[in-house]
Amino acid sequence: MFSLLSTVFFGTRTASTALLPSMARMLHGAFTGSGSVSLSNRHNHSSFNRFDRISLPFHSESSFGSYSTGRLSPSLCCSHSSWKLGGWISTRSPVIKRESSDVFEVKATFVSDSADESEAAAAESKSKVAETVVLGLLFGAWYLFNIYFNIYNKQVLEVFPNPITLTAVQLAVGTSIIFLTWALNLHKWPNISRAQLVAILPLAIMHTLGNFSTNMSLGKVSVSFTHTIKAMEPFFTVILSTMFLGEIPTLWVVTSLLPIVGGVVLASLTEVSFNWPGFWSAMASNLANQSRNVLSKKVMVQKEEPLDNITLFSIITIMSFFMFTPIALLVEGVKFTPTYLQSAGLNLKHVYIRSLLASICFHAYQQVAYMILQRVSPVTHSVGNCVKRVVVIVSSIFFFRTPISLINSIGTGIALAGVFLYSQVKRIKPKTT
């Protein structure tokens, strides 16, 4: 064996070819642990220039390469492990028979960027659907709370015609709800500066006058007629914006006001429950509410961080309560006590429960309106407000069985159509020269 190794590593190429079978057995035994190698006899034995096939019991691929220097050198091929034996033996890579069941293949899967983009698009689509559903629910709650506020409020005012006291009660309930939400951390406590309170004060005054005027009108005329008159809000918006903000309306905006005014006049001429106190109190409500909107644009421009809509509404409600309650006590006195109501022959349960429900709905529909305003544009909010007025008018007519003539219904329809037209032409921006 030593002579064989010496011949292989140190000898020349003149070694006897008889050593080749012994050498092949030794190498195959080193790899396989077997003492024999099965060689194909189909070739000429005088020229052992290559192995035809070698049956290997293991599953890793090996090959025998060329040897030119007369020595054995292990080397690593680029694709698989091999031992190169040069000189006397020149072979191609053996074909390995994989017959066992433990063979597996590893495949790489390429994930393109388009798959990530499609997943992101699907997630964005689901998010938009969820936002649309939430917005639809908010609009539904806005309309529903408004309907019930007008119904319960009208029922209370029919038996308890004290709009000042009822307005104070509604502000008191709203203030209690606000403090409760802050105490339960449903909404964060606001950080209000003195300068902000001074700026909000005019808004609170207009807010109080607007609510009081609405209650006054609801106590005097039908719900449908009050909201028909309140359809003239765009008219007051244009007048006040021109006077205090210097905003000159476009021709389209002025044109859209004509059907609003004409429809209200036509409905008023044929309204069964028409009276001047109810008419002028509804007009005063329009003036107060739109003054609040104009003042919010004029006053709330400041260096401090602006308040969100919910916080602004909460502060306005609290300030209105503390301002208006002393006035209510001074003008109408304490008329909401059980003793007074019983002496007036009223049903305590009827008055208290409906007053509470009206107050909750009053606060809820206004807060939901501000929540919607945070999610949509002012124009979309204006369209939603127009639809809300239609819903309230129709529902009140059916609930209270309000008699309405054909001309009255046509006038109301023209006024509401004008409000919708106004909300659309507001999108048209004037051309700059």
Coordinates of C-alpha atoms in Angstrom, one line a residue:
M1 CA 0.0 0.0 0.0
F2 CA 2.8 2.4 0.8
S3 CA 4.4 1.6 -2.5
L4 CA 1.2 2.3 -4.2
L5 CA 0.8 5.7 -2.4
S6 CA 4.3 6.6 -3.2
T7 CA 3.7 5.8 -6.8
V8 CA 0.5 7.8 -6.8
F9 CA 1.9 10.9 -5.0
F10 CA 5.5 10.8 -6.0
G11 CA 5.8 8.5 -8.9
T12 CA 5.7 9.2 -12.6
R13 CA 3.2 8.4 -15.2
T14 CA 5.0 5.2 -16.2
A15 CA 3.5 3.3 -13.3
S16 CA 2.0 -0.1 -14.3
T17 CA -1.6 0.0 -15.3
A18 CA -2.2 -3.0 -13.1
L19 CA -2.3 -0.7 -10.2
L20 CA -5.4 1.1 -11.4
P21 CA -7.9 -1.5 -10.2
S22 CA -6.4 -1.5 -6.7
M23 CA -6.4 2.2 -6.6
A24 CA -10.0 2.4 -7.7
R25 CA -11.0 0.0 -5.0
M26 CA -9.1 1.9 -2.4
L27 CA -10.6 5.3 -3.3
H28 CA -14.1 3.9 -3.6
G29 CA -13.7 2.2 -0.2
A30 CA -12.6 5.5 1.3
F31 CA -15.8 7.2 0.1
T32 CA -18.3 4.4 0.6
G33 CA -16.9 2.1 3.2
S34 CA -17.1 -0.7 0.6
G35 CA -14.2 -2.7 -0.5
S36 CA -15.2 -3.1 -4.1
V37 CA -16.0 -0.9 -7.1
S38 CA -18.3 -2.1 -9.9
L39 CA -16.7 -1.1 -13.2
S40 CA -18.3 -1.4 -16.5
N41 CA -16.6 -4.0 -18.7
R42 CA -18.0 -2.6 -21.9
H43 CA -14.9 -0.6 -22.6
N44 CA -11.4 -1.6 -23.5
H45 CA -9.5 -2.6 -20.3
S46 CA -6.2 -1.6 -21.7
S47 CA -7.2 2.0 -21.7
F48 CA -8.7 2.9 -18.3
N49 CA -9.4 6.4 -19.4
R50 CA -12.7 6.9 -17.5
F51 CA -15.3 5.3 -15.2
D52 CA -18.6 4.8 -16.9
R53 CA -20.9 4.7 -13.9
I54 CA -20.4 4.5 -10.2
S55 CA -23.3 3.5 -8.0
L56 CA -23.1 5.6 -4.8
P57 CA -25.1 4.8 -1.7
F58 CA -25.2 8.4 -0.5
H59 CA -27.1 11.3 -2.0
S60 CA -24.4 14.0 -2.4
E61 CA -23.0 14.3 -5.9
S62 CA -19.3 13.7 -6.5
S63 CA -17.2 13.8 -9.6
F64 CA -13.7 12.8 -10.6
G65 CA -11.8 15.4 -12.6
S66 CA -8.5 15.6 -14.4
Y67 CA -5.2 15.2 -12.8
S68 CA -2.1 16.6 -14.5
T69 CA 0.6 16.8 -11.9
G70 CA 0.5 13.2 -10.7
R71 CA -0.9 14.0 -7.2
L72 CA -4.3 13.8 -5.5
S73 CA -5.8 17.3 -4.7
P74 CA -9.2 17.8 -3.1
S75 CA -11.1 20.8 -4.6
L76 CA -14.6 22.4 -4.2
C77 CA -16.5 22.7 -7.4
C78 CA -18.8 25.6 -8.0
S79 CA -22.0 23.6 -7.9
H80 CA -21.2 20.5 -5.8
S81 CA -18.4 18.8 -3.8
S82 CA -15.9 16.8 -5.8
W83 CA -12.5 15.1 -5.5
K84 CA -10.3 15.4 -8.6
L85 CA -8.1 12.6 -9.4
G86 CA -6.0 13.4 -12.5
G87 CA -3.6 11.8 -14.8
W88 CA -4.8 8.2 -15.1
I89 CA -8.5 8.7 -14.5
S90 CA -10.7 11.1 -16.3
T91 CA -14.5 10.9 -15.7
R92 CA -17.7 12.8 -16.0
S93 CA -20.0 13.4 -13.0
P94 CA -21.7 10.2 -12.1
V95 CA -25.4 9.9 -12.4
I96 CA -27.0 9.5 -9.0
K97 CA -30.0 7.4 -8.6
R98 CA -32.4 9.0 -6.0
E99 CA -34.6 6.1 -4.9
S100 CA -35.2 7.0 -1.3
S101 CA -38.3 8.8 -0.2
D102 CA -36.4 11.4 1.9
V103 CA -35.4 13.5 -1.1
F104 CA -36.9 17.0 -1.1
E105 CA -36.6 20.0 -3.3
V106 CA -36.1 23.6 -2.1
K107 CA -37.8 26.2 -4.3
A108 CA -37.5 30.0 -3.9
T109 CA -40.7 31.9 -4.4
F110 CA -40.3 35.5 -5.8
V111 CA -42.8 38.0 -4.3
S112 CA -43.2 41.0 -6.6
D113 CA -43.9 44.5 -5.5
S114 CA -47.3 44.3 -7.2
A115 CA -48.4 41.8 -4.5
D116 CA -47.6 44.4 -1.8
E117 CA -49.3 47.1 -3.8
S118 CA -52.5 45.0 -4.2
E119 CA -52.5 44.2 -0.4
A120 CA -52.1 47.9 0.4
A121 CA -54.9 48.8 -2.1
A122 CA -57.2 46.2 -0.5
A123 CA -56.5 47.6 3.0
E124 CA -57.1 51.1 1.8
S125 CA -60.4 50.1 0.2
K126 CA -61.5 48.4 3.4
S127 CA -60.6 51.6 5.3
K128 CA -62.6 53.8 2.9
V129 CA -65.6 51.5 3.2
A130 CA -65.4 51.7 7.0
E131 CA -65.2 55.5 6.9
T132 CA -68.2 55.6 4.6
V133 CA -70.2 53.4 7.0
V134 CA -69.3 55.5 10.0
L135 CA -70.2 58.7 8.1
G136 CA -73.5 57.3 7.1
L137 CA -74.3 56.3 10.7
L138 CA -73.4 59.8 11.8
F139 CA -75.7 61.4 9.3
G140 CA -78.5 59.0 10.3
A141 CA -78.0 59.9 14.0
W142 CA -77.9 63.6 13.1
Y143 CA -81.3 63.3 11.4
L144 CA -82.8 61.0 14.0
F145 CA -81.8 63.2 17.0
N146 CA -83.1 66.3 15.2
I147 CA -86.5 64.7 14.5
Y148 CA -87.0 63.6 18.1
F149 CA -85.8 66.9 19.5
N150 CA -88.4 68.8 17.5
I151 CA -91.2 66.3 18.4
Y152 CA -90.5 66.2 22.1
N153 CA -89.8 69.9 22.3
K154 CA -93.1 70.7 20.5
Q155 CA -95.0 68.4 22.9
V156 CA -93.6 70.1 25.9
L157 CA -94.1 73.7 24.6
E158 CA -97.8 72.9 23.8
V159 CA -98.5 72.3 27.6
F160 CA -95.6 74.4 29.1
P161 CA -95.3 77.6 27.0
N162 CA -92.2 78.9 28.7
P163 CA -89.4 78.8 26.1
I164 CA -87.0 80.7 28.3
T165 CA -87.1 78.2 31.1
L166 CA -87.1 75.3 28.6
T167 CA -84.0 76.7 26.9
A168 CA -82.2 77.0 30.3
V169 CA -83.1 73.4 31.1
Q170 CA -81.7 72.2 27.7
L171 CA -78.4 74.1 28.3
A172 CA -78.2 72.7 31.8
V173 CA -78.6 69.1 30.6
G174 CA -76.1 69.7 27.8
T175 CA -73.6 71.1 30.3
S176 CA -74.0 68.1 32.6
I177 CA -73.4 65.7 29.7
I178 CA -70.2 67.6 28.8
F179 CA -68.8 67.5 32.3
L180 CA -69.7 63.8 32.5
T181 CA -67.8 63.0 29.3
W182 CA -64.8 64.9 30.6
A183 CA -64.9 63.2 34.0
L184 CA -65.0 59.8 32.3
N185 CA -62.2 60.7 29.9
L186 CA -64.5 60.2 26.9
H187 CA -63.1 63.5 25.7
K188 CA -60.0 65.2 27.0
W189 CA -60.2 68.2 29.3
P190 CA -59.7 71.3 27.3
N191 CA -56.8 73.7 28.0
I192 CA -58.5 77.1 27.5
S193 CA -56.7 80.4 27.9
R194 CA -58.4 83.6 28.9
A195 CA -57.9 85.1 25.5
Q196 CA -59.8 82.1 23.9
L197 CA -62.7 82.5 26.4
V198 CA -63.0 86.2 25.4
A199 CA -63.0 85.2 21.8
I200 CA -65.7 82.6 22.3
L201 CA -68.0 84.8 24.4
P202 CA -69.7 86.5 21.3
L203 CA -70.2 83.0 19.8
A204 CA -71.9 81.8 23.0
I205 CA -74.2 84.9 23.1
M206 CA -75.3 84.2 19.5
H207 CA -75.7 80.5 20.2
T208 CA -78.0 81.2 23.2
L209 CA -80.1 83.7 21.3
G210 CA -80.4 81.2 18.4
N211 CA -81.6 78.4 20.6
F212 CA -84.0 80.6 22.5
S213 CA -85.5 82.0 19.3
T214 CA -86.0 78.5 17.8
N215 CA -87.9 77.4 21.0
M216 CA -90.0 80.6 20.8
S217 CA -90.9 79.9 17.2
L218 CA -91.7 76.2 17.8
G219 CA -94.1 77.3 20.6
K220 CA -96.0 79.7 18.3
V221 CA -96.2 77.9 14.9
S222 CA -95.9 74.4 13.5
V223 CA -92.6 72.6 13.3
S224 CA -92.8 72.4 9.5
F225 CA -93.3 76.1 9.2
T226 CA -90.5 77.0 11.6
H227 CA -88.1 74.9 9.5
T228 CA -89.4 76.3 6.3
I229 CA -88.5 79.8 7.6
K230 CA -85.1 78.5 8.8
A231 CA -84.4 77.5 5.2
M232 CA -83.5 81.2 4.7
E233 CA -80.2 80.8 6.6
P234 CA -78.2 81.2 3.4
F235 CA -79.8 84.6 2.8
F236 CA -78.5 85.8 6.1
T237 CA -75.1 84.2 5.6
V238 CA -74.6 86.2 2.3
I239 CA -75.8 89.5 3.9
L240 CA -73.6 89.2 7.0
S241 CA -70.6 87.9 5.2
T242 CA -70.8 90.9 2.9
M243 CA -71.2 93.4 5.7
F244 CA -68.6 92.0 8.2
L245 CA -66.1 90.0 6.1
G246 CA -66.2 91.9 2.8
E247 CA -67.1 88.7 0.8
I248 CA -68.8 89.8 -2.3
P249 CA -71.2 87.0 -3.5
T250 CA -71.1 85.8 -7.1
L251 CA -74.0 86.2 -9.5
W252 CA -74.7 82.4 -9.1
V253 CA -75.0 82.8 -5.3
V254 CA -77.3 85.7 -5.6
T255 CA -79.5 83.9 -8.1
S256 CA -79.8 80.9 -5.8
L257 CA -81.2 83.1 -3.1
L258 CA -84.3 84.0 -5.2
P259 CA -86.1 80.6 -5.0
I260 CA -85.3 80.5 -1.2
V261 CA -87.0 83.8 -0.5
G262 CA -89.8 83.2 -3.0
G263 CA -90.5 79.8 -1.6
V264 CA -90.7 81.0 2.0
V265 CA -93.0 83.8 1.1
L266 CA -95.3 81.5 -0.8
A267 CA -95.4 79.0 2.1
S268 CA -96.0 81.8 4.6
L269 CA -99.0 83.1 2.7
T270 CA -100.8 79.8 2.9
E271 CA -99.6 78.6 6.4
V272 CA -102.5 77.6 8.6
S273 CA -100.6 78.2 11.9
F274 CA -99.0 81.5 10.7
N275 CA -98.5 84.3 13.3
W276 CA -96.0 87.1 13.4
P277 CA -94.3 86.2 16.7
G278 CA -93.6 82.7 15.4
F279 CA -92.4 84.1 12.0
W280 CA -90.1 86.8 13.5
S281 CA -88.7 84.5 16.1
A282 CA -87.7 82.0 13.4
M283 CA -86.1 84.8 11.4
A284 CA -84.3 86.0 14.6
S285 CA -83.0 82.4 15.0
N286 CA -81.6 82.6 11.4
L287 CA -79.9 85.9 12.2
A288 CA -78.4 84.7 15.4
N289 CA -77.1 81.4 14.1
Q290 CA -75.5 82.9 11.0
S291 CA -74.0 85.7 13.0
R292 CA -72.4 83.0 15.2
N293 CA -70.9 81.4 12.0
V294 CA -69.6 84.8 10.7
L295 CA -68.1 85.8 14.0
S296 CA -66.4 82.4 14.3
K297 CA -64.5 83.2 11.1
K298 CA -63.7 86.8 12.2
V299 CA -62.9 86.3 15.8
M300 CA -61.2 82.8 16.0
V301 CA -58.2 83.9 13.9
Q302 CA -55.5 84.0 16.5
K303 CA -52.0 82.9 17.2
E304 CA -52.9 80.3 19.7
E305 CA -53.6 76.7 18.8
P306 CA -57.2 76.5 17.6
L307 CA -59.8 74.3 19.4
D308 CA -61.3 71.3 17.7
N309 CA -65.0 71.6 16.9
I310 CA -66.2 69.3 19.7
T311 CA -64.3 71.3 22.4
L312 CA -65.5 74.6 20.9
F313 CA -69.1 73.5 21.0
S314 CA -68.7 72.2 24.6
I315 CA -67.2 75.6 25.8
I316 CA -70.0 77.5 24.0
T317 CA -72.7 75.4 25.7
I318 CA -71.2 75.8 29.2
M319 CA -70.8 79.6 28.7
S320 CA -74.4 79.8 27.4
F321 CA -75.7 78.0 30.4
F322 CA -74.0 80.3 32.9
M323 CA -75.1 83.4 31.0
F324 CA -78.7 82.4 30.3
T325 CA -79.8 80.7 33.6
P326 CA -79.8 84.0 35.6
I327 CA -81.8 85.6 32.9
A328 CA -84.3 82.8 32.8
L329 CA -84.8 82.9 36.6
L330 CA -85.2 86.7 36.5
V331 CA -87.7 86.7 33.6
E332 CA -89.9 83.6 34.2
G333 CA -88.9 82.7 37.8
V334 CA -88.7 79.1 39.0
K335 CA -91.5 77.5 37.0
F336 CA -90.0 74.0 36.5
T337 CA -90.6 72.8 40.0
P338 CA -93.1 69.9 40.8
T339 CA -95.2 72.3 42.8
Y340 CA -95.7 74.8 40.0
L341 CA -96.3 72.1 37.4
Q342 CA -98.9 70.4 39.5
S343 CA -100.6 73.7 40.3
A344 CA -100.8 74.3 36.6
G345 CA -102.6 70.9 36.2
L346 CA -99.7 69.4 34.2
N347 CA -98.6 65.8 34.2
L348 CA -95.2 65.8 35.9
K349 CA -94.0 62.6 34.3
H350 CA -95.1 63.7 30.9
V351 CA -93.3 67.1 31.2
Y352 CA -90.1 65.9 32.8
I353 CA -89.5 62.9 30.7
R354 CA -90.1 64.7 27.4
S355 CA -88.1 67.7 28.5
L356 CA -85.2 65.4 29.4
L357 CA -85.4 63.6 26.1
A358 CA -85.7 66.8 24.1
S359 CA -82.6 68.2 26.0
I360 CA -80.5 65.1 25.3
C361 CA -81.5 65.0 21.6
F362 CA -80.8 68.8 21.4
H363 CA -77.3 68.3 22.7
A364 CA -76.7 65.1 20.8
Y365 CA -77.7 66.4 17.3
Q366 CA -75.6 69.5 17.6
Q367 CA -72.5 67.5 18.8
V368 CA -73.0 65.0 16.0
A369 CA -73.3 67.9 13.5
Y370 CA -69.8 69.1 14.7
M371 CA -68.4 65.6 14.4
I372 CA -69.7 65.4 10.8
L373 CA -68.1 68.8 10.0
Q374 CA -64.8 67.4 11.1
R375 CA -65.0 64.7 8.5
V376 CA -66.6 66.5 5.4
S377 CA -66.3 69.8 3.7
P378 CA -68.5 72.7 4.6
V379 CA -70.4 72.4 1.3
T380 CA -71.1 68.7 2.0
H381 CA -72.3 69.6 5.5
S382 CA -74.6 72.3 4.0
V383 CA -76.1 69.8 1.6
G384 CA -76.6 67.4 4.6
N385 CA -78.3 70.2 6.5
C386 CA -80.7 70.8 3.7
V387 CA -81.6 67.1 3.5
K388 CA -82.1 67.2 7.3
R389 CA -84.5 70.0 7.1
V390 CA -86.6 68.1 4.5
V391 CA -86.6 65.1 6.7
V392 CA -87.7 67.1 9.8
I393 CA -90.5 68.9 7.9
V394 CA -91.9 65.7 6.4
S395 CA -91.7 63.7 9.7
S396 CA -93.3 66.5 11.7
I397 CA -96.2 66.8 9.2
F398 CA -96.9 63.1 9.5
F399 CA -96.5 62.9 13.3
F400 CA -98.5 66.0 14.2
R401 CA -100.9 65.6 11.2
T402 CA -100.3 69.2 10.3
P403 CA -102.7 70.4 7.6
I404 CA -100.9 71.6 4.6
S405 CA -102.2 73.0 1.3
L406 CA -100.8 72.3 -2.1
I407 CA -99.5 75.9 -2.5
N408 CA -97.9 75.6 0.9
S409 CA -96.1 72.4 0.0
I410 CA -95.0 73.9 -3.3
G411 CA -93.6 76.9 -1.6
T412 CA -91.7 74.8 0.9
G413 CA -90.3 72.6 -1.9
I414 CA -89.1 75.7 -3.9
A415 CA -87.4 77.1 -0.8
L416 CA -85.6 73.8 0.0
A417 CA -84.6 73.4 -3.7
G418 CA -83.1 76.9 -3.5
V419 CA -81.1 75.9 -0.4
F420 CA -79.7 72.9 -2.3
L421 CA -78.9 75.1 -5.3
Y422 CA -77.1 77.5 -3.0
S423 CA -74.9 74.7 -1.6
Q424 CA -74.0 73.7 -5.1
V425 CA -73.1 77.1 -6.5
K426 CA -70.9 77.8 -3.5
R427 CA -68.5 75.3 -5.1
I428 CA -68.0 77.6 -8.1
K429 CA -65.1 79.9 -7.4
P430 CA -65.0 83.3 -9.0
K431 CA -62.5 83.8 -11.8
T432 CA -59.5 85.9 -10.9
T433 CA -58.5 88.6 -13.3

